[in-house]
Amino acid sequence: MAEMNEAVGAGLAAYYEFVAAQLHKWVDPLSNEQFWRKPYPYGNSAGHLVLHLTGNLNYYIGARVAETGYVRDRDREFREKQPPPKEEALRAFDRTIRMVVATIRKHKLNDWGKAYTAEREPEAKDRFEIFLRCAGHAYHHVGQMVYLSRELART
């Protein structure tokens, strides 16, 4: 069973690191202005998606699993009128990924099945499910950043 715990932890940690690398691949080439620009009248900027992923992971994993005390303002993630510089937003995202990975690596076999609850997350019933759901959610938004980055490169 120890091998299974190590495989689950190593796999999840590697996947979060992969997601972060993919995010950087697409947003690092953007200027600060491009990072915050919405190329369509609907949707979000890459920058607001980064703020959203940072808040999402800090709340669902940081506050609810790692007990960091993080307090989320979800609406602000999408409506921040005075966003931080791109580099600052990315540093916060990277710190959050490191926290998620460290939390994963601390998990023991019995920890994965511990009960889980959080606002706006009725589907995840245990810790493994929230780590899995957050990973999928993060990669979904990275996919959106791919399209945003390609559109911004054309204009």
JSON list of N, CA, C and O in Angstrom, two decimals, residues 91-124:
[
{"chain": "A", "resi": 91, "resn": "ARG", "atom": "N", "xyz": [4.11, 35.00, -9.84]},
{"chain": "A", "resi": 91, "resn": "ARG", "atom": "CA", "xyz": [4.80, 34.56, -8.62]},
{"chain": "A", "resi": 91, "resn": "ARG", "atom": "C", "xyz": [3.81, 34.00, -7.60]},
{"chain": "A", "resi": 91, "resn": "ARG", "atom": "O", "xyz": [4.06, 32.98, -6.96]},
{"chain": "A", "resi": 92, "resn": "ALA", "atom": "N", "xyz": [2.66, 34.66, -7.46]},
{"chain": "A", "resi": 92, "resn": "ALA", "atom": "CA", "xyz": [1.63, 34.17, -6.53]},
{"chain": "A", "resi": 92, "resn": "ALA", "atom": "C", "xyz": [1.11, 32.81, -6.99]},
{"chain": "A", "resi": 92, "resn": "ALA", "atom": "O", "xyz": [0.91, 31.91, -6.18]},
{"chain": "A", "resi": 93, "resn": "PHE", "atom": "N", "xyz": [0.90, 32.65, -8.29]},
{"chain": "A", "resi": 93, "resn": "PHE", "atom": "CA", "xyz": [0.47, 31.36, -8.83]},
{"chain": "A", "resi": 93, "resn": "PHE", "atom": "C", "xyz": [1.52, 30.28, -8.54]},
{"chain": "A", "resi": 93, "resn": "PHE", "atom": "O", "xyz": [1.18, 29.18, -8.08]},
{"chain": "A", "resi": 94, "resn": "ASP", "atom": "N", "xyz": [2.78, 30.59, -8.78]},
{"chain": "A", "resi": 94, "resn": "ASP", "atom": "CA", "xyz": [3.85, 29.61, -8.55]},
{"chain": "A", "resi": 94, "resn": "ASP", "atom": "C", "xyz": [3.96, 29.23, -7.07]},
{"chain": "A", "resi": 94, "resn": "ASP", "atom": "O", "xyz": [4.16, 28.05, -6.75]},
{"chain": "A", "resi": 95, "resn": "ARG", "atom": "N", "xyz": [3.80, 30.20, -6.18]},
{"chain": "A", "resi": 95, "resn": "ARG", "atom": "CA", "xyz": [3.79, 29.88, -4.74]},
{"chain": "A", "resi": 95, "resn": "ARG", "atom": "C", "xyz": [2.64, 28.94, -4.41]},
{"chain": "A", "resi": 95, "resn": "ARG", "atom": "O", "xyz": [2.78, 28.02, -3.61]},
{"chain": "A", "resi": 96, "resn": "THR", "atom": "N", "xyz": [1.50, 29.18, -5.04]},
{"chain": "A", "resi": 96, "resn": "THR", "atom": "CA", "xyz": [0.33, 28.35, -4.79]},
{"chain": "A", "resi": 96, "resn": "THR", "atom": "C", "xyz": [0.57, 26.93, -5.29]},
{"chain": "A", "resi": 96, "resn": "THR", "atom": "O", "xyz": [0.23, 25.97, -4.59]},
{"chain": "A", "resi": 97, "resn": "ILE", "atom": "N", "xyz": [1.16, 26.78, -6.46]},
{"chain": "A", "resi": 97, "resn": "ILE", "atom": "CA", "xyz": [1.47, 25.44, -6.97]},
{"chain": "A", "resi": 97, "resn": "ILE", "atom": "C", "xyz": [2.44, 24.74, -6.02]},
{"chain": "A", "resi": 97, "resn": "ILE", "atom": "O", "xyz": [2.27, 23.55, -5.71]},
{"chain": "A", "resi": 98, "resn": "ARG", "atom": "N", "xyz": [3.44, 25.45, -5.53]},
{"chain": "A", "resi": 98, "resn": "ARG", "atom": "CA", "xyz": [4.38, 24.83, -4.56]},
{"chain": "A", "resi": 98, "resn": "ARG", "atom": "C", "xyz": [3.66, 24.38, -3.31]},
{"chain": "A", "resi": 98, "resn": "ARG", "atom": "O", "xyz": [3.95, 23.31, -2.76]},
{"chain": "A", "resi": 99, "resn": "MET", "atom": "N", "xyz": [2.70, 25.18, -2.83]},
{"chain": "A", "resi": 99, "resn": "MET", "atom": "CA", "xyz": [1.91, 24.80, -1.65]},
{"chain": "A", "resi": 99, "resn": "MET", "atom": "C", "xyz": [1.10, 23.54, -1.94]},
{"chain": "A", "resi": 99, "resn": "MET", "atom": "O", "xyz": [1.03, 22.62, -1.12]},
{"chain": "A", "resi": 100, "resn": "VAL", "atom": "N", "xyz": [0.46, 23.47, -3.11]},
{"chain": "A", "resi": 100, "resn": "VAL", "atom": "CA", "xyz": [-0.34, 22.30, -3.48]},
{"chain": "A", "resi": 100, "resn": "VAL", "atom": "C", "xyz": [0.55, 21.06, -3.52]},
{"chain": "A", "resi": 100, "resn": "VAL", "atom": "O", "xyz": [0.20, 20.02, -2.96]},
{"chain": "A", "resi": 101, "resn": "VAL", "atom": "N", "xyz": [1.68, 21.16, -4.19]},
{"chain": "A", "resi": 101, "resn": "VAL", "atom": "CA", "xyz": [2.59, 20.02, -4.31]},
{"chain": "A", "resi": 101, "resn": "VAL", "atom": "C", "xyz": [3.10, 19.59, -2.94]},
{"chain": "A", "resi": 101, "resn": "VAL", "atom": "O", "xyz": [3.15, 18.39, -2.64]},
{"chain": "A", "resi": 102, "resn": "ALA", "atom": "N", "xyz": [3.46, 20.54, -2.09]},
{"chain": "A", "resi": 102, "resn": "ALA", "atom": "CA", "xyz": [3.92, 20.20, -0.74]},
{"chain": "A", "resi": 102, "resn": "ALA", "atom": "C", "xyz": [2.82, 19.51, 0.06]},
{"chain": "A", "resi": 102, "resn": "ALA", "atom": "O", "xyz": [3.08, 18.55, 0.80]},
{"chain": "A", "resi": 103, "resn": "THR", "atom": "N", "xyz": [1.59, 19.97, -0.10]},
{"chain": "A", "resi": 103, "resn": "THR", "atom": "CA", "xyz": [0.46, 19.36, 0.59]},
{"chain": "A", "resi": 103, "resn": "THR", "atom": "C", "xyz": [0.25, 17.93, 0.11]},
{"chain": "A", "resi": 103, "resn": "THR", "atom": "O", "xyz": [0.01, 17.02, 0.91]},
{"chain": "A", "resi": 104, "resn": "ILE", "atom": "N", "xyz": [0.34, 17.73, -1.19]},
{"chain": "A", "resi": 104, "resn": "ILE", "atom": "CA", "xyz": [0.22, 16.38, -1.75]},
{"chain": "A", "resi": 104, "resn": "ILE", "atom": "C", "xyz": [1.28, 15.47, -1.16]},
{"chain": "A", "resi": 104, "resn": "ILE", "atom": "O", "xyz": [1.00, 14.34, -0.74]},
{"chain": "A", "resi": 105, "resn": "ARG", "atom": "N", "xyz": [2.50, 15.94, -1.14]},
{"chain": "A", "resi": 105, "resn": "ARG", "atom": "CA", "xyz": [3.63, 15.10, -0.68]},
{"chain": "A", "resi": 105, "resn": "ARG", "atom": "C", "xyz": [3.55, 14.76, 0.80]},
{"chain": "A", "resi": 105, "resn": "ARG", "atom": "O", "xyz": [4.15, 13.78, 1.24]},
{"chain": "A", "resi": 106, "resn": "LYS", "atom": "N", "xyz": [2.81, 15.54, 1.57]},
{"chain": "A", "resi": 106, "resn": "LYS", "atom": "CA", "xyz": [2.64, 15.25, 3.00]},
{"chain": "A", "resi": 106, "resn": "LYS", "atom": "C", "xyz": [1.56, 14.20, 3.25]},
{"chain": "A", "resi": 106, "resn": "LYS", "atom": "O", "xyz": [1.47, 13.68, 4.35]},
{"chain": "A", "resi": 107, "resn": "HIS", "atom": "N", "xyz": [0.74, 13.93, 2.25]},
{"chain": "A", "resi": 107, "resn": "HIS", "atom": "CA", "xyz": [-0.38, 13.01, 2.44]},
{"chain": "A", "resi": 107, "resn": "HIS", "atom": "C", "xyz": [0.09, 11.57, 2.63]},
{"chain": "A", "resi": 107, "resn": "HIS", "atom": "O", "xyz": [0.95, 11.09, 1.91]},
{"chain": "A", "resi": 108, "resn": "LYS", "atom": "N", "xyz": [-0.53, 10.94, 3.60]},
{"chain": "A", "resi": 108, "resn": "LYS", "atom": "CA", "xyz": [-0.33, 9.51, 3.84]},
{"chain": "A", "resi": 108, "resn": "LYS", "atom": "C", "xyz": [-1.49, 8.77, 3.19]},
{"chain": "A", "resi": 108, "resn": "LYS", "atom": "O", "xyz": [-2.50, 9.38, 2.82]},
{"chain": "A", "resi": 109, "resn": "LEU", "atom": "N", "xyz": [-1.39, 7.48, 3.09]},
{"chain": "A", "resi": 109, "resn": "LEU", "atom": "CA", "xyz": [-2.40, 6.68, 2.41]},
{"chain": "A", "resi": 109, "resn": "LEU", "atom": "C", "xyz": [-3.80, 6.95, 2.96]},
{"chain": "A", "resi": 109, "resn": "LEU", "atom": "O", "xyz": [-4.75, 7.13, 2.20]},
{"chain": "A", "resi": 110, "resn": "ASN", "atom": "N", "xyz": [-3.95, 7.02, 4.27]},
{"chain": "A", "resi": 110, "resn": "ASN", "atom": "CA", "xyz": [-5.28, 7.22, 4.87]},
{"chain": "A", "resi": 110, "resn": "ASN", "atom": "C", "xyz": [-5.81, 8.64, 4.70]},
{"chain": "A", "resi": 110, "resn": "ASN", "atom": "O", "xyz": [-7.00, 8.88, 4.89]},
{"chain": "A", "resi": 111, "resn": "ASP", "atom": "N", "xyz": [-4.94, 9.58, 4.36]},
{"chain": "A", "resi": 111, "resn": "ASP", "atom": "CA", "xyz": [-5.38, 10.97, 4.19]},
{"chain": "A", "resi": 111, "resn": "ASP", "atom": "C", "xyz": [-6.24, 11.18, 2.95]},
{"chain": "A", "resi": 111, "resn": "ASP", "atom": "O", "xyz": [-7.11, 12.04, 2.94]},
{"chain": "A", "resi": 112, "resn": "TRP", "atom": "N", "xyz": [-5.99, 10.44, 1.88]},
{"chain": "A", "resi": 112, "resn": "TRP", "atom": "CA", "xyz": [-6.69, 10.65, 0.62]},
{"chain": "A", "resi": 112, "resn": "TRP", "atom": "C", "xyz": [-8.20, 10.47, 0.75]},
{"chain": "A", "resi": 112, "resn": "TRP", "atom": "O", "xyz": [-8.97, 11.15, 0.09]},
{"chain": "A", "resi": 113, "resn": "GLY", "atom": "N", "xyz": [-8.62, 9.56, 1.60]},
{"chain": "A", "resi": 113, "resn": "GLY", "atom": "CA", "xyz": [-10.05, 9.28, 1.75]},
{"chain": "A", "resi": 113, "resn": "GLY", "atom": "C", "xyz": [-10.74, 10.10, 2.82]},
{"chain": "A", "resi": 113, "resn": "GLY", "atom": "O", "xyz": [-11.94, 9.93, 3.05]},
{"chain": "A", "resi": 114, "resn": "LYS", "atom": "N", "xyz": [-10.03, 11.02, 3.47]},
{"chain": "A", "resi": 114, "resn": "LYS", "atom": "CA", "xyz": [-10.66, 11.86, 4.50]},
{"chain": "A", "resi": 114, "resn": "LYS", "atom": "C", "xyz": [-11.77, 12.70, 3.89]},
{"chain": "A", "resi": 114, "resn": "LYS", "atom": "O", "xyz": [-11.66, 13.20, 2.77]},
{"chain": "A", "resi": 115, "resn": "ALA", "atom": "N", "xyz": [-12.83, 12.87, 4.66]},
{"chain": "A", "resi": 115, "resn": "ALA", "atom": "CA", "xyz": [-13.99, 13.64, 4.20]},
{"chain": "A", "resi": 115, "resn": "ALA", "atom": "C", "xyz": [-13.58, 15.06, 3.82]},
{"chain": "A", "resi": 115, "resn": "ALA", "atom": "O", "xyz": [-12.68, 15.64, 4.43]},
{"chain": "A", "resi": 116, "resn": "TYR", "atom": "N", "xyz": [-14.28, 15.60, 2.84]},
{"chain": "A", "resi": 116, "resn": "TYR", "atom": "CA", "xyz": [-13.97, 16.93, 2.34]},
{"chain": "A", "resi": 116, "resn": "TYR", "atom": "C", "xyz": [-15.26, 17.69, 2.08]},
{"chain": "A", "resi": 116, "resn": "TYR", "atom": "O", "xyz": [-16.21, 17.13, 1.52]},
{"chain": "A", "resi": 117, "resn": "THR", "atom": "N", "xyz": [-15.28, 18.95, 2.48]},
{"chain": "A", "resi": 117, "resn": "THR", "atom": "CA", "xyz": [-16.39, 19.85, 2.16]},
{"chain": "A", "resi": 117, "resn": "THR", "atom": "C", "xyz": [-15.82, 21.24, 1.89]},
{"chain": "A", "resi": 117, "resn": "THR", "atom": "O", "xyz": [-14.78, 21.62, 2.45]},
{"chain": "A", "resi": 118, "resn": "ALA", "atom": "N", "xyz": [-16.52, 21.97, 1.03]},
{"chain": "A", "resi": 118, "resn": "ALA", "atom": "CA", "xyz": [-16.14, 23.35, 0.74]},
{"chain": "A", "resi": 118, "resn": "ALA", "atom": "C", "xyz": [-17.30, 24.03, 0.04]},
{"chain": "A", "resi": 118, "resn": "ALA", "atom": "O", "xyz": [-18.12, 23.37, -0.60]},
{"chain": "A", "resi": 119, "resn": "GLU", "atom": "N", "xyz": [-17.35, 25.35, 0.16]},
{"chain": "A", "resi": 119, "resn": "GLU", "atom": "CA", "xyz": [-18.36, 26.13, -0.56]},
{"chain": "A", "resi": 119, "resn": "GLU", "atom": "C", "xyz": [-18.19, 25.92, -2.05]},
{"chain": "A", "resi": 119, "resn": "GLU", "atom": "O", "xyz": [-17.07, 25.82, -2.55]},
{"chain": "A", "resi": 120, "resn": "ARG", "atom": "N", "xyz": [-19.30, 25.86, -2.76]},
{"chain": "A", "resi": 120, "resn": "ARG", "atom": "CA", "xyz": [-19.32, 25.74, -4.21]},
{"chain": "A", "resi": 120, "resn": "ARG", "atom": "C", "xyz": [-18.64, 24.48, -4.73]},
{"chain": "A", "resi": 120, "resn": "ARG", "atom": "O", "xyz": [-18.21, 24.43, -5.88]},
{"chain": "A", "resi": 121, "resn": "GLU", "atom": "N", "xyz": [-18.54, 23.46, -3.91]},
{"chain": "A", "resi": 121, "resn": "GLU", "atom": "CA", "xyz": [-17.91, 22.21, -4.33]},
{"chain": "A", "resi": 121, "resn": "GLU", "atom": "C", "xyz": [-18.65, 21.02, -3.72]},
{"chain": "A", "resi": 121, "resn": "GLU", "atom": "O", "xyz": [-18.14, 20.34, -2.83]},
{"chain": "A", "resi": 122, "resn": "PRO", "atom": "N", "xyz": [-19.88, 20.78, -4.19]},
{"chain": "A", "resi": 122, "resn": "PRO", "atom": "CA", "xyz": [-20.65, 19.68, -3.61]},
{"chain": "A", "resi": 122, "resn": "PRO", "atom": "C", "xyz": [-20.22, 18.30, -4.09]},
{"chain": "A", "resi": 122, "resn": "PRO", "atom": "O", "xyz": [-20.54, 17.30, -3.46]},
{"chain": "A", "resi": 123, "resn": "GLU", "atom": "N", "xyz": [-19.47, 18.22, -5.20]},
{"chain": "A", "resi": 123, "resn": "GLU", "atom": "CA", "xyz": [-19.14, 16.93, -5.77]},
{"chain": "A", "resi": 123, "resn": "GLU", "atom": "C", "xyz": [-18.00, 16.20, -5.05]},
{"chain": "A", "resi": 123, "resn": "GLU", "atom": "O", "xyz": [-18.02, 14.99, -4.94]},
{"chain": "A", "resi": 124, "resn": "ALA", "atom": "N", "xyz": [-17.00, 16.93, -4.60]},
{"chain": "A", "resi": 124, "resn": "ALA", "atom": "CA", "xyz": [-15.84, 16.30, -3.97]},
{"chain": "A", "resi": 124, "resn": "ALA", "atom": "C", "xyz": [-16.19, 15.87, -2.55]},
{"chain": "A", "resi": 124, "resn": "ALA", "atom": "O", "xyz": [-16.46, 16.71, -1.69]}
]
